Structure formats: structure tokens, C-alpha cells
Amino acid sequence: MSGRPEKTGSRRLFALGALAALASMQAAGATLAVTVHQRDGHPLSGAVVTVEALSPALAPPAPVEAIMDQVQLEFVPDVLIVPVRSTVLFPNSDAVSHQVYSFSNARRYQLPLYRGKAHPPITFDQTGVVTLGCNIHDNMLAYIVVTDAPFFGRTGKDGAFGAGDVPTGRYRLRVWHPSINEPEVERVVEVSGDRASFEIALTRDLHPAPLTGRPHSWDY
Amino acid sequence: MGLLKHAAIAGALAASVGARGADWELALDLRAVSSDGRESFLENGQGKLRFDGEHEGIQLGRLRAALDQPLGETFAAHLEVSAWDGDDKNPLDLTEAFLEWRPYPRSGFRSRVRLGAFYPPMSLESRARGWETPYTITPSAISSWIGEEIRTVGLEGQVDWLGTRLGHAFDLQFTAALFGWNDPAGTMIAAHGFGLHDRQTTLFGRVGAPQTYPELAKKELFHEIDDEPGYYVGAQVRWRDRVILNALHYDNRADPAAEAPDIRDFAWYTEFDAAALRIESGNGWTFLLQALDGHTAIDPFEPLTWTFDSQSLLVAKRFGAHMIAARADAFAVEFEDDPAAWGSEDGEAWALAYSYDQGGPWRFALEWLRVDSDVPARLGLGQSPLASESKIEFSARYAISGSL
């Protein structure tokens, strides 16, 4: 995300160049590790972590072209994180038609009924969480998190999210997950040196996760 | 002309986007039955089961075809066609047929309008395609009766507040409908009480075999007799996707003195309240409580009233593709004017079922069902009023679906 200075070494001075490169990489920033724990201490996987730069301000990440598919009456992935101004394509891998909508403030839209050929991609130019639904299949649910943070990602099974080359500075860590039962989970941190690790513990129990695995012939 | 033009444009747009084809489903459900049931209510008997002692062996459970045809962007037509028995009035007939309008949800509100023939939203049990229950082969006494006698033929509006999509823990739903063509509802509960069966009466069919006695009602249920519309109102609260509480008040507002000689029936004034609570856990448990309380009346020469009620508790546990379910039902009908007379009944039913559904075309189910009932009308058939009927039924259902 943040630019990495180019190596300046030459073939003849390979060792020196490598050393210089190493030095400049260290100067480029820290390796950031954020681990999210549930109230009971278990790691929270799948949580969205965004790292907003407070000072110095960093340029927002470049927009991307992302995909939110529909497979066996489910959105895939269930949570998509994209930089602001990114475009998202909504293909439909199911044999049946879908009608995707959002009435979230961050992006209201609706994709007329379709199957097979996808509609033109949708641009998400406001930050926030966009909740997706299908007007034909009421159980379908997914989220698109639109962010202007220079670093972002989802926690793994161990509850950990990592980012490299984070310049020294002050950042706001935000954690979001559809099951989090508290209004804002955020923390302002100072990052310096070559490693910075933070633990974030939720203070309330999670909401129950959506029920999964029911046969598709069940209506609701 | 302007309207015609708009229609033409809309049609052209619809055709150009593609993907306007219909979705279809086809399912064949065959049964192997062992039963000691008394002569079934479908054969004009007073037995509680669909397959009685004379209908054992391989039987047709249901042959079902469904079609879902989008009409423009937010309208769709739904058709449900079924064959239940070889000797039905119509070999193939509709159980539901309606037009639905599903405008896009706005600001957290979702609305639906249905016009045609369909089930009122009251069963949290009949949640599978074709109004089937996924838990057992035979639905509860309440759902059996709804499938037998109740259908909305009219207009229904529904509004959902999708709180969970807005970050709240609850969703709310309100439903109201105006309907006709359900004036005979109540005939069957007075004639044979509650049954325990999965056979849904078709829109142009009748309940089982023709009447033995020509002077009795033809058992055709979807007729308008008094030209007075009925209504129902319902509400539903959902806590996330775990807990659903549903309530419905139904009143067909029939004039009990009105008669329809062509089907040899009266307008049965039927009013009931139904409530259901379903709780599901993240590890596969389902608890389902249902209750029904109502009355039906006719006034051929003096007012005759039957009250009826039923309660049901189902517990199911799903292990991946496997599910086991146990259910207990209690049901009662009381002929108000003389509780000891024919037309009253009292009974209980127990069901145990195992099913296997991995989401593919096959679904297998095995069910044991026992119904104990005290039905004074059995005296008229030279039987003892008390009966304990049971059956073991195996179901193999093969279902395919696709798009046109």
C-alpha cells in the first residue's frame, strides 16, 4: 500500500546495495500485527481491521476491481473489503435469478433481476458498511466494507491481521464484524520501530452467527 | 395508446436484459407404507391417517411441479401443481397459483403483494417448497388441517421492517388479506375432525373420494357462497434468524345461513387464531410450538357450532444432512350444542422421524406416527369410538429444478 523505496545497489557493489536496501526498508516502516479477541478470550476470525492514518496523513489506497459472486444462494465472499472508489462486479454463478439490493447509506442501489451475464460493476465512492440482500432470496446476506484506510484486511483463524511497511506515525485501528455487539471498536495507536503488535479485546459477547447449512429446499 | 407503448417498452427491456426465463421444479415422492389405520377420512371413514390399513405398500406420496415465472422486473407468477392419489377428482391440480409483486426494499422496509390462491402465512413448520414440512413426512394436526381446508383466494399485502439489515436485533412483519372462495372451510373439521396427513386439497379438487351419501357435502372447499369477503391479519416478530413468533387471526365472515346447492354445502362461518413459535440454535436444534383455537358454525334450521383447538410441540436436531424429529400433537373438536353427540372428538398424536437431505436431488425420510382418538361418530360406522392408529412410512423423494 505505501510505496517501497527502490533498491539502489549495483551489481558491483551488491553487498553494499543489499545493506542499503535493508536500511531503507527498515526506514519504510513497521510490521503491524493486530490480534482481535472475543470477550471469552477466543480469537475472532473474519473480523475486518482497518488502519487509518491520523498523522502523517497517507494517501488512500488505489481503487480496485473486486467481485462479489452468488453461489448456491449465498454471496461469496460473505464480507468484501474494498478501497473507496473501487468497483465491484456481481456475477451470478447460480442457475436461478438474483436481484441484489442495498439500502445502506454508504451505497444504495439495486441490480435488476439477472442470471448469467452480470450487470456493469457498481462503484462504491463513500466509506462505510454496505449491507447486501437479494429481493428473491430473503436469507441471502453479505457486506461490503468500503474504506479509505491505507491498510486493511480480515483476521485469520488465529484472530490476527498483519500489515507490512507501516510508516512511523499515529493510527486509528478499527475492528468490524457483523456479529460484534458493541457500537465502535477502535483504538488510537503509535507505530514506530520495525514491529508493532496490538491486542484488541471485545467487551461484550458476540451476536449469534447466522444459521447456515440448511437444505436449499427450505424457504426460510 | 401511451400505456400500450409503455408496456411494449417494458417488454422489450425485459427481453433485452435476458434472464427472464422461468425457474421450474419437479419432484416425485414415493412412499412405502405399513399402516393399521381405520378407514381413512379420505375414503369417507373416520380414520385419521392418509394411508389406512387398505392402502399399504408402495404409494404415491406426491408428484409436484412448480413454476416461477418473472413478469417484468418486480412481478412474478407462481404455480404449484400436484398429483396426490390415483383417484383424485382431477389427476393433476393446483394447490397454489398467484401473482406476486416484490418491489425493491427501501429504507429498511420490504413489501410484498400476492394476488391469487395461496396459504396464509401461519405455519412455521411448512417451510419447505410446496408447503411441505422438512421435519417429518406428516405435518402437525394444525398444518394438516390448514392444508386440507384453508387457502387464501384473494389479495394479501405484507410489510416487513428489516431491522436486522439496519443493525438491530429484530425484524417485524405485518400481513393483511381480503379473500373469498373459502366459505366451506370448517366442513371437514365438523365431518371428521382433525387428520394427520400431508395431502393438501387442490383448488379444484375435493377431500378424497366422492361422498358415499349423495345428500352430504361434496367436500369441495374453495367456493364463494355468500358473496361476503373474509379477512385475516397477522404479525410476525423475528429475533435475528433464531427465533420467530407468528400470530394470525382468520375470519371468513361467512353467513352461516347461506347455502350452495351445487356443492351441497353451507357457508361455514369459521374464525380462528393461530400462533407459532420457532426457536433454532446454532448447533442444529429446532423447537417449534404451534397452537390453534377457533370455531365454525352453520345455520341450516338452527345455529350449530363446533369449537376446535390443537397444540403441537416439535423438537428436531440436525446433524449435517441427517435430522431426527419428534412431535406431539393434541387436538379436540367440540360440537357445542351437544358435546356427547357425533361431531366432537379428542385425540393425541406422536411422531418420530428421521430424514436425510444433503441438498442433492434425493431426500429420504422414515416416520413412525401414532394417533389415539376418541371420535363418537365412529359409532355410526359400527366401530368403537376409541381408536389407536399407527403407521410406519418411508419416503424417497427425487427433485430436480432448472430454468427455462
Coordinates of N, CA and C in Angstrom, one line a residue, chain B residues 206-284:
Chain B
R206 N -61.3 -32.1 -4.4 CA -62.1 -32.4 -3.2 C -61.2 -33.1 -2.2
V207 N -61.7 -33.3 -1.0 CA -61.0 -34.0 0.0 C -61.3 -35.5 -0.2
G208 N -60.4 -36.2 -0.9 CA -60.5 -37.7 -1.1 C -61.6 -38.1 -2.0
A209 N -62.2 -39.3 -1.7 CA -63.2 -39.9 -2.5 C -64.5 -39.1 -2.5
P210 N -65.3 -39.4 -3.6 CA -66.7 -38.7 -3.5 C -67.5 -39.2 -2.4
Q211 N -68.4 -38.4 -2.0 CA -69.3 -38.8 -0.8 C -70.0 -40.1 -1.1
T212 N -70.1 -40.9 0.0 CA -70.9 -42.1 -0.1 C -72.4 -41.8 -0.2
Y213 N -72.8 -40.7 0.6 CA -74.2 -40.4 0.6 C -74.4 -39.1 -0.2
P214 N -75.1 -39.2 -1.3 CA -75.2 -38.0 -2.2 C -75.7 -36.8 -1.6
E215 N -76.5 -36.9 -0.5 CA -77.1 -35.7 0.1 C -76.1 -34.9 1.0
L216 N -74.9 -35.5 1.2 CA -73.9 -34.8 2.0 C -73.0 -33.9 1.1
A217 N -72.3 -33.0 1.8 CA -71.4 -32.0 1.1 C -70.5 -32.8 0.2
K218 N -70.1 -32.1 -0.9 CA -69.2 -32.7 -1.9 C -67.8 -32.6 -1.5
K219 N -67.5 -32.0 -0.4 CA -66.1 -31.9 0.1 C -65.2 -31.1 -0.9
E220 N -65.9 -30.1 -1.5 CA -65.1 -29.1 -2.3 C -65.1 -27.8 -1.6
L221 N -63.8 -27.3 -1.3 CA -63.7 -26.3 -0.3 C -63.5 -24.9 -0.8
F222 N -63.2 -24.7 -2.0 CA -62.8 -23.4 -2.4 C -63.9 -22.8 -3.3
H223 N -65.0 -22.4 -2.6 CA -66.1 -21.8 -3.3 C -66.6 -20.6 -2.5
E224 N -67.2 -19.7 -3.3 CA -67.8 -18.5 -2.7 C -69.3 -18.7 -2.6
I225 N -69.8 -18.6 -1.4 CA -71.2 -18.9 -1.2 C -72.1 -17.7 -0.9
D226 N -71.6 -16.8 0.0 CA -72.4 -15.7 0.5 C -72.0 -14.4 -0.1
D227 N -71.0 -14.3 -1.0 CA -70.6 -13.1 -1.6 C -70.1 -12.1 -0.6
E228 N -69.6 -12.6 0.6 CA -69.0 -11.7 1.6 C -67.6 -12.0 1.7
P229 N -66.7 -11.1 1.5 CA -65.2 -11.4 1.6 C -64.8 -11.7 3.1
G230 N -63.9 -12.5 3.3 CA -63.3 -12.7 4.6 C -62.0 -12.0 4.7
Y231 N -61.3 -12.1 5.9 CA -60.1 -11.4 6.0 C -59.2 -12.1 7.0
Y232 N -57.9 -11.9 6.9 CA -57.1 -12.2 8.1 C -56.0 -11.1 8.3
V233 N -55.5 -11.1 9.5 CA -54.4 -10.1 9.8 C -53.4 -10.9 10.6
G234 N -52.2 -10.7 10.3 CA -51.1 -11.4 11.0 C -49.9 -10.5 11.3
A235 N -49.2 -11.0 12.3 CA -47.9 -10.3 12.7 C -46.9 -11.3 13.0
Q236 N -45.6 -10.9 12.7 CA -44.5 -11.8 13.0 C -43.4 -11.0 13.5
V237 N -42.7 -11.5 14.6 CA -41.5 -10.9 15.1 C -40.4 -11.9 15.0
R238 N -39.3 -11.5 14.4 CA -38.1 -12.4 14.3 C -37.0 -11.8 15.1
W239 N -36.3 -12.6 15.9 CA -35.1 -12.2 16.6 C -34.0 -12.8 15.8
R240 N -33.2 -11.9 15.1 CA -32.2 -12.4 14.2 C -32.8 -13.5 13.3
D241 N -32.0 -14.6 13.1 CA -32.7 -15.7 12.3 C -32.9 -16.9 13.3
R242 N -33.0 -16.6 14.6 CA -33.1 -17.7 15.5 C -34.5 -17.9 16.1
V243 N -35.2 -16.9 16.3 CA -36.5 -17.0 16.9 C -37.6 -16.3 16.1
I244 N -38.6 -17.0 15.8 CA -39.8 -16.4 15.1 C -41.0 -16.7 15.8
L245 N -41.8 -15.6 16.1 CA -43.1 -15.7 16.7 C -44.1 -15.2 15.7
N246 N -45.1 -16.0 15.4 CA -46.1 -15.6 14.4 C -47.5 -15.7 14.9
A247 N -48.3 -14.8 14.6 CA -49.7 -14.8 15.0 C -50.6 -14.4 13.9
L248 N -51.8 -15.1 13.8 CA -52.7 -14.8 12.7 C -54.1 -14.9 13.2
H249 N -54.9 -13.9 12.8 CA -56.4 -14.0 13.1 C -57.1 -14.1 11.8
Y250 N -57.9 -15.2 11.7 CA -58.6 -15.5 10.4 C -60.1 -15.5 10.6
D251 N -60.8 -14.9 9.7 CA -62.2 -14.8 9.8 C -62.8 -14.8 8.4
N252 N -63.5 -15.9 8.0 CA -64.0 -15.9 6.7 C -65.3 -15.1 6.5
R253 N -65.9 -14.6 7.7 CA -67.1 -13.8 7.7 C -68.2 -14.4 6.9
A254 N -68.3 -15.7 6.9 CA -69.3 -16.3 6.1 C -70.7 -16.2 6.8
D255 N -71.7 -16.1 6.0 CA -73.1 -16.1 6.5 C -73.5 -17.5 6.7
P256 N -73.6 -18.0 8.0 CA -73.9 -19.4 8.2 C -75.2 -19.9 7.6
A257 N -76.1 -19.0 7.3 CA -77.4 -19.4 6.7 C -77.3 -19.6 5.2
A258 N -76.2 -19.1 4.6 CA -76.1 -19.2 3.1 C -75.8 -20.6 2.7
E259 N -76.4 -21.0 1.6 CA -76.3 -22.4 1.0 C -75.8 -22.3 -0.4
A260 N -75.1 -23.4 -0.8 CA -74.6 -23.6 -2.2 C -75.1 -25.0 -2.6
P261 N -76.3 -25.0 -3.2 CA -76.8 -26.4 -3.6 C -75.9 -27.1 -4.5
D262 N -75.2 -26.4 -5.4 CA -74.3 -27.2 -6.4 C -73.3 -28.0 -5.7
I263 N -72.7 -27.5 -4.6 CA -71.8 -28.4 -3.8 C -72.4 -29.0 -2.6
R264 N -73.7 -28.8 -2.4 CA -74.4 -29.3 -1.3 C -73.8 -28.9 0.0
D265 N -73.4 -27.6 0.1 CA -72.8 -27.2 1.3 C -73.3 -25.8 1.8
F266 N -73.0 -25.5 3.0 CA -73.3 -24.2 3.5 C -72.1 -23.3 3.5
A267 N -72.3 -22.1 3.8 CA -71.2 -21.2 4.1 C -70.9 -21.4 5.6
W268 N -69.7 -22.0 5.9 CA -69.3 -22.2 7.3 C -68.6 -21.0 7.8
Y269 N -69.2 -20.4 8.9 CA -68.6 -19.3 9.4 C -67.5 -19.7 10.3
T270 N -66.3 -19.5 9.8 CA -65.1 -20.0 10.5 C -64.2 -18.9 10.9
E271 N -63.8 -18.9 12.2 CA -62.9 -17.9 12.7 C -61.9 -18.6 13.6
F272 N -60.6 -18.3 13.4 CA -59.6 -18.9 14.3 C -58.4 -18.0 14.6
D273 N -57.7 -18.3 15.7 CA -56.5 -17.6 16.0 C -55.4 -18.7 15.9
A274 N -54.3 -18.4 15.3 CA -53.2 -19.3 15.3 C -51.9 -18.6 15.7
A275 N -51.1 -19.3 16.5 CA -49.8 -18.8 16.9 C -48.8 -19.9 16.8
A276 N -47.6 -19.4 16.5 CA -46.5 -20.4 16.3 C -45.2 -19.7 16.8
L277 N -44.3 -20.5 17.4 CA -43.0 -20.0 17.9 C -42.0 -21.0 17.5
R278 N -41.0 -20.5 16.8 CA -39.9 -21.4 16.3 C -38.6 -20.9 16.8
I279 N -37.9 -21.8 17.5 CA -36.5 -21.4 18.0 C -35.5 -22.3 17.4
E280 N -34.5 -21.8 16.8 CA -33.4 -22.6 16.2 C -32.1 -22.2 16.9
S281 N -31.3 -23.2 17.1 CA -30.0 -23.0 17.7 C -28.9 -23.1 16.6
G282 N -27.7 -22.6 17.0 CA -26.6 -22.6 16.0 C -26.1 -24.0 15.8
N283 N -26.4 -25.0 16.7 CA -25.9 -26.3 16.6 C -27.0 -27.3 16.1
G284 N -28.0 -26.8 15.4 CA -28.9 -27.7 14.7 C -30.2 -28.1 15.4

